[in-house]
GROMACS .gro file of C-alpha atoms in nm:
model
  262
    1MET     CA    1  -1.989  -0.279  -1.469
    2GLU     CA    2  -2.204  -0.031  -1.347
    3GLN     CA    3  -2.005   0.319  -1.313
    4THR     CA    4  -1.963   0.413  -0.940
    5THR     CA    5  -2.073   0.820  -0.881
    6ALA     CA    6  -2.012   1.002  -0.600
    7VAL     CA    7  -2.234   0.969  -0.333
    8ASP     CA    8  -2.338   1.162  -0.004
    9ALA     CA    9  -2.128   1.137   0.275
   10VAL     CA   10  -2.315   0.762   0.436
   11GLN     CA   11  -2.234   0.646   0.770
   12ALA     CA   12  -2.031   0.283   0.798
   13ALA     CA   13  -2.298   0.145   0.925
   14ASP     CA   14  -2.468   0.208   0.611
   15ILE     CA   15  -2.241   0.063   0.374
   16VAL     CA   16  -2.212  -0.309   0.249
   17VAL     CA   17  -1.901  -0.524   0.242
   18ASN     CA   18  -1.968  -0.771   0.005
   19LYS     CA   19  -1.827  -1.141   0.053
   20ILE     CA   20  -1.602  -1.279  -0.199
   21SER     CA   21  -1.424  -1.653  -0.237
   22PHE     CA   22  -1.113  -1.702  -0.206
   23ALA     CA   23  -1.051  -1.714  -0.634
   24LYS     CA   24  -1.163  -1.356  -0.606
   25PRO     CA   25  -0.737  -1.206  -0.488
   26TRP     CA   26  -0.647  -1.326  -0.818
   27GLU     CA   27  -0.939  -1.182  -1.063
   28TRP     CA   28  -0.852  -0.892  -0.918
   29ILE     CA   29  -0.461  -0.906  -0.995
   30GLU     CA   30  -0.608  -1.055  -1.401
   31LYS     CA   31  -0.808  -0.747  -1.409
   32GLY     CA   32  -0.518  -0.511  -1.293
   33TRP     CA   33  -0.283  -0.635  -1.592
   34ARG     CA   34  -0.534  -0.546  -1.822
   35ASP     CA   35  -0.580  -0.250  -1.703
   36MET     CA   36  -0.192  -0.173  -1.780
   37LEU     CA   37  -0.170  -0.286  -2.085
   38ALA     CA   38  -0.479  -0.072  -2.178
   39ALA     CA   39  -0.338   0.199  -1.954
   40ARG     CA   40   0.000   0.096  -2.062
   41ARG     CA   41   0.177   0.443  -2.160
   42TYR     CA   42   0.039   0.645  -1.875
   43SER     CA   43   0.020   0.324  -1.628
   44LEU     CA   44   0.432   0.228  -1.676
   45THR     CA   45   0.584   0.619  -1.662
   46TYR     CA   46   0.330   0.612  -1.320
   47GLY     CA   47   0.587   0.317  -1.258
   48ALA     CA   48   0.923   0.471  -1.394
   49ALA     CA   49   0.867   0.678  -1.187
   50ILE     CA   50   0.836   0.620  -0.880
   51VAL     CA   51   1.148   0.337  -0.967
   52LEU     CA   52   1.366   0.666  -1.052
   53ILE     CA   53   1.264   0.817  -0.691
   54SER     CA   54   1.329   0.503  -0.456
   55GLY     CA   55   1.599   0.495  -0.680
   56LEU     CA   56   1.734   0.857  -0.575
   57ILE     CA   57   1.686   0.825  -0.229
   58THR     CA   58   1.880   0.526  -0.206
   59LEU     CA   59   2.203   0.731  -0.410
   60GLY     CA   60   2.161   1.000  -0.109
   61LEU     CA   61   2.162   0.780   0.140
   62LYS     CA   62   2.419   0.640   0.083
   63SER     CA   63   2.640   0.908  -0.045
   64GLU     CA   64   2.519   1.014   0.281
   65GLY     CA   65   2.676   0.787   0.448
   66MET     CA   66   2.309   0.632   0.619
   67PHE     CA   67   2.250   0.345   0.344
   68PHE     CA   68   2.106   0.107   0.661
   69ILE     CA   69   1.783   0.310   0.682
   70VAL     CA   70   1.735   0.143   0.379
   71PRO     CA   71   1.572  -0.131   0.470
   72PHE     CA   72   1.348   0.096   0.744
   73LEU     CA   73   1.289   0.346   0.397
   74VAL     CA   74   1.166  -0.025   0.226
   75ALA     CA   75   0.933  -0.134   0.494
   76GLY     CA   76   0.746   0.226   0.462
   77PHE     CA   77   0.705   0.204   0.136
   78TYR     CA   78   0.464  -0.079   0.196
   79LEU     CA   79   0.292   0.092   0.447
   80LEU     CA   80   0.201   0.412   0.208
   81ALA     CA   81   0.161   0.235  -0.140
   82PRO     CA   82  -0.157   0.260  -0.020
   83ILE     CA   83  -0.178   0.701  -0.124
   84ILE     CA   84   0.115   0.608  -0.347
   85GLY     CA   85  -0.067   0.368  -0.620
   86LEU     CA   86  -0.442   0.668  -0.560
   87GLY     CA   87  -0.316   0.739  -0.908
   88LEU     CA   88  -0.348   0.382  -1.052
   89TYR     CA   89  -0.688   0.367  -0.948
   90GLN     CA   90  -0.792   0.685  -1.100
   91MET     CA   91  -0.683   0.527  -1.448
   92SER     CA   92  -0.817   0.241  -1.380
   93ALA     CA   93  -1.098   0.459  -1.285
   94HIS     CA   94  -1.165   0.594  -1.628
   95VAL     CA   95  -1.016   0.255  -1.776
   96GLU     CA   96  -1.343   0.164  -1.670
   97ARG     CA   97  -1.582   0.373  -1.792
   98ASN     CA   98  -1.404   0.448  -2.095
   99GLU     CA   99  -1.274   0.724  -2.109
  100PRO     CA  100  -0.950   0.871  -2.146
  101ILE     CA  101  -0.646   0.898  -1.967
  102GLN     CA  102  -0.404   1.225  -1.902
  103PHE     CA  103  -0.084   1.252  -1.683
  104CYS     CA  104  -0.201   1.414  -1.467
  105SER     CA  105  -0.423   1.087  -1.314
  106ALA     CA  106  -0.269   1.118  -0.934
  107LEU     CA  107  -0.389   1.503  -0.904
  108GLU     CA  108  -0.676   1.490  -1.010
  109ALA     CA  109  -0.768   1.198  -0.772
  110TRP     CA  110  -0.560   1.364  -0.495
  111ARG     CA  111  -0.827   1.647  -0.523
  112ARG     CA  112  -1.209   1.504  -0.582
  113ASN     CA  113  -1.101   1.446  -0.198
  114GLN     CA  114  -0.767   1.588  -0.053
  115ALA     CA  115  -0.881   1.656   0.337
  116GLN     CA  116  -0.999   1.302   0.412
  117LEU     CA  117  -0.697   1.147   0.194
  118GLY     CA  118  -0.560   1.344   0.401
  119VAL     CA  119  -0.654   1.158   0.710
  120ILE     CA  120  -0.547   0.867   0.633
  121THR     CA  121  -0.209   0.942   0.499
  122ALA     CA  122  -0.140   1.066   0.824
  123GLY     CA  123  -0.281   0.782   1.002
  124LEU     CA  124  -0.023   0.606   0.755
  125LEU     CA  125   0.247   0.778   0.802
  126ILE     CA  126   0.150   0.827   1.236
  127ILE     CA  127   0.240   0.410   1.247
  128MET     CA  128   0.544   0.421   1.033
  129GLN     CA  129   0.655   0.597   1.388
  130LEU     CA  130   0.505   0.437   1.627
  131TRP     CA  131   0.720   0.141   1.395
  132MET     CA  132   1.079   0.328   1.465
  133MET     CA  133   0.958   0.416   1.787
  134SER     CA  134   0.987   0.118   1.878
  135ASN     CA  135   1.205  -0.037   1.786
  136PHE     CA  136   1.446   0.244   1.932
  137VAL     CA  137   1.292   0.151   2.239
  138LEU     CA  138   1.317  -0.225   2.177
  139PHE     CA  139   1.661  -0.190   2.058
  140ALA     CA  140   1.728   0.020   2.433
  141LEU     CA  141   1.586  -0.258   2.608
  142LEU     CA  142   1.683  -0.620   2.393
  143TYR     CA  143   2.027  -0.514   2.219
  144THR     CA  144   2.312  -0.640   2.424
  145GLY     CA  145   2.675  -0.500   2.335
  146MET     CA  146   2.852  -0.261   2.148
  147HIS     CA  147   2.652  -0.023   1.955
  148PRO     CA  148   2.656  -0.179   1.592
  149PRO     CA  149   2.799   0.101   1.341
  150LEU     CA  150   2.595   0.269   1.064
  151GLU     CA  151   2.712   0.103   0.781
  152ASN     CA  152   2.648  -0.229   0.915
  153PHE     CA  153   2.342  -0.179   1.200
  154PHE     CA  154   2.108  -0.400   0.942
  155SER     CA  155   2.328  -0.654   0.894
  156THR     CA  156   2.494  -0.685   1.281
  157VAL     CA  157   2.156  -0.652   1.406
  158PHE     CA  158   1.920  -0.834   1.194
  159LEU     CA  159   2.084  -1.028   0.992
  160SER     CA  160   2.432  -1.201   1.187
  161GLY     CA  161   2.217  -1.374   1.395
  162GLU     CA  162   2.321  -1.307   1.795
  163HIS     CA  163   2.030  -1.082   1.863
  164ASN     CA  164   1.754  -1.314   1.789
  165ALA     CA  165   1.551  -1.136   2.081
  166PHE     CA  166   1.584  -0.808   1.970
  167ALA     CA  167   1.509  -0.878   1.557
  168PHE     CA  168   1.245  -1.098   1.686
  169ALA     CA  169   1.041  -0.878   1.878
  170SER     CA  170   1.127  -0.599   1.616
  171MET     CA  171   0.957  -0.851   1.364
  172ALA     CA  172   0.621  -0.925   1.602
  173VAL     CA  173   0.546  -0.586   1.650
  174GLY     CA  174   0.598  -0.485   1.244
  175PHE     CA  175   0.345  -0.729   1.149
  176LEU     CA  176   0.156  -0.580   1.374
  177LEU     CA  177   0.146  -0.252   1.305
  178ALA     CA  178   0.203  -0.422   0.930
  179TRP     CA  179  -0.096  -0.572   0.972
  180LEU     CA  180  -0.369  -0.223   1.159
  181ALA     CA  181  -0.220  -0.052   0.845
  182TYR     CA  182  -0.310  -0.313   0.605
  183ALA     CA  183  -0.642  -0.360   0.740
  184ILE     CA  184  -0.703   0.055   0.729
  185SER     CA  185  -0.595   0.069   0.436
  186ALA     CA  186  -0.628  -0.196   0.168
  187ILE     CA  187  -0.956  -0.061  -0.005
  188SER     CA  188  -1.009   0.290   0.187
  189VAL     CA  189  -0.739   0.487  -0.058
  190PRO     CA  190  -0.979   0.418  -0.414
  191MET     CA  191  -1.278   0.453  -0.166
  192LEU     CA  192  -1.253   0.811  -0.108
  193MET     CA  193  -1.103   0.856  -0.404
  194ASP     CA  194  -1.410   0.744  -0.540
  195ARG     CA  195  -1.744   0.880  -0.268
  196LYS     CA  196  -1.787   1.140  -0.055
  197VAL     CA  197  -1.753   0.976   0.233
  198ASP     CA  198  -1.505   1.108   0.440
  199GLY     CA  199  -1.152   0.918   0.614
  200PHE     CA  200  -1.254   0.703   0.956
  201THR     CA  201  -1.569   0.627   0.760
  202ALA     CA  202  -1.321   0.471   0.448
  203ILE     CA  203  -1.109   0.356   0.715
  204ARG     CA  204  -1.374   0.165   0.848
  205THR     CA  205  -1.542  -0.036   0.571
  206SER     CA  206  -1.203  -0.122   0.477
  207VAL     CA  207  -1.135  -0.289   0.835
  208LYS     CA  208  -1.437  -0.435   0.787
  209ALA     CA  209  -1.434  -0.512   0.470
  210VAL     CA  210  -1.077  -0.751   0.541
  211THR     CA  211  -1.221  -0.859   0.918
  212GLN     CA  212  -1.549  -0.992   0.774
  213ASN     CA  213  -1.395  -1.139   0.426
  214TRP     CA  214  -1.043  -1.298   0.638
  215ALA     CA  215  -0.899  -1.598   0.387
  216PRO     CA  216  -0.896  -1.433   0.083
  217MET     CA  217  -0.769  -1.056   0.217
  218THR     CA  218  -0.469  -1.262   0.402
  219LEU     CA  219  -0.416  -1.403   0.034
  220TRP     CA  220  -0.463  -1.070  -0.104
  221ALA     CA  221  -0.168  -0.932   0.145
  222LEU     CA  222   0.060  -1.175   0.067
  223LEU     CA  223   0.073  -1.117  -0.340
  224ILE     CA  224   0.101  -0.747  -0.256
  225VAL     CA  225   0.446  -0.798  -0.026
  226PHE     CA  226   0.527  -1.086  -0.323
  227PHE     CA  227   0.513  -0.880  -0.551
  228ILE     CA  228   0.591  -0.555  -0.446
  229GLY     CA  229   0.870  -0.734  -0.264
  230LEU     CA  230   1.042  -0.962  -0.669
  231GLY     CA  231   0.987  -0.578  -0.765
  232LEU     CA  232   1.227  -0.453  -0.470
  233LEU     CA  233   1.468  -0.728  -0.469
  234THR     CA  234   1.519  -0.632  -0.771
  235PHE     CA  235   1.697  -0.286  -0.675
  236TYR     CA  236   1.315  -0.101  -0.714
  237VAL     CA  237   1.305  -0.254  -1.173
  238GLY     CA  238   1.068  -0.433  -1.099
  239LEU     CA  239   0.818  -0.112  -0.905
  240ALA     CA  240   0.779  -0.006  -1.245
  241ILE     CA  241   0.583  -0.330  -1.314
  242ALA     CA  242   0.466  -0.460  -0.955
  243MET     CA  243   0.380  -0.026  -0.854
  244PRO     CA  244   0.140  -0.051  -1.160
  245LEU     CA  245  -0.011  -0.389  -1.155
  246VAL     CA  246  -0.066  -0.405  -0.752
  247GLY     CA  247  -0.258  -0.076  -0.775
  248HIS     CA  248  -0.471  -0.156  -1.087
  249ALA     CA  249  -0.588  -0.486  -0.837
  250THR     CA  250  -0.608  -0.259  -0.536
  251TRP     CA  251  -0.917  -0.095  -0.757
  252HIS     CA  252  -1.118  -0.412  -0.904
  253ALA     CA  253  -1.106  -0.527  -0.505
  254TYR     CA  254  -1.281  -0.212  -0.350
  255ARG     CA  255  -1.502  -0.229  -0.672
  256ASP     CA  256  -1.498  -0.620  -0.513
  257LEU     CA  257  -1.537  -0.516  -0.214
  258VAL     CA  258  -1.815  -0.241  -0.234
  259PRO     CA  259  -2.110  -0.192  -0.374
  260SER     CA  260  -2.170   0.024  -0.601
  261ASP     CA  261  -2.524   0.085  -0.472
  262HIS     CA  262  -2.387   0.251  -0.218
   0.00000   0.00000   0.00000
């Protein structure tokens, strides 16, 4: 595959987005698996670090009596996963070019375009805040009865079946915001790492890639939810493999969607 080099800033209208087949997401998973094996020392260490940090945050919240927040942080993990995977994209770029890999891949990737990567990060954090704020508003409008105790908040509100109006509204808003976050971040983060483009150009290109390839990109979104979900359901342990796999595959999604000669 032709080596990708950074290019001068361009307008989104000048960036061509490839049409891809429905089979492409499965190819990305296969290529991601190969990259993970090729860089396994660094890739799996990266995944293990995510597991450790996630576990420590959860234990800290539990010790402070705030375990009810964990489900909301899990949703936030999905929103911020494109940024969390930054070092994995850099590893895949090195594997693609047969270059040596180092433990500082994430910092290396961030330094390449840190101001514009900050734009994407800020956008995803805003979406996360909107989701949490919308839940507070919906709770005030739709929840009936006594306020549940904090330690049983999630199970009482979402799993008891007694507050379906709020649960449905919360999930509907969450779905819309999650889709927005996915559209703006599907390929924008690896693109900013790889090219000298501004954050808004990367976002528009990502949205273009998702909307012009809505069927395969919907499949790709479902695969991301599936693999990361498996990792989360194993008390984070599975993230040691799931996160590197999805991260490396995301690099190949970007490479297939945006031609390297632009």
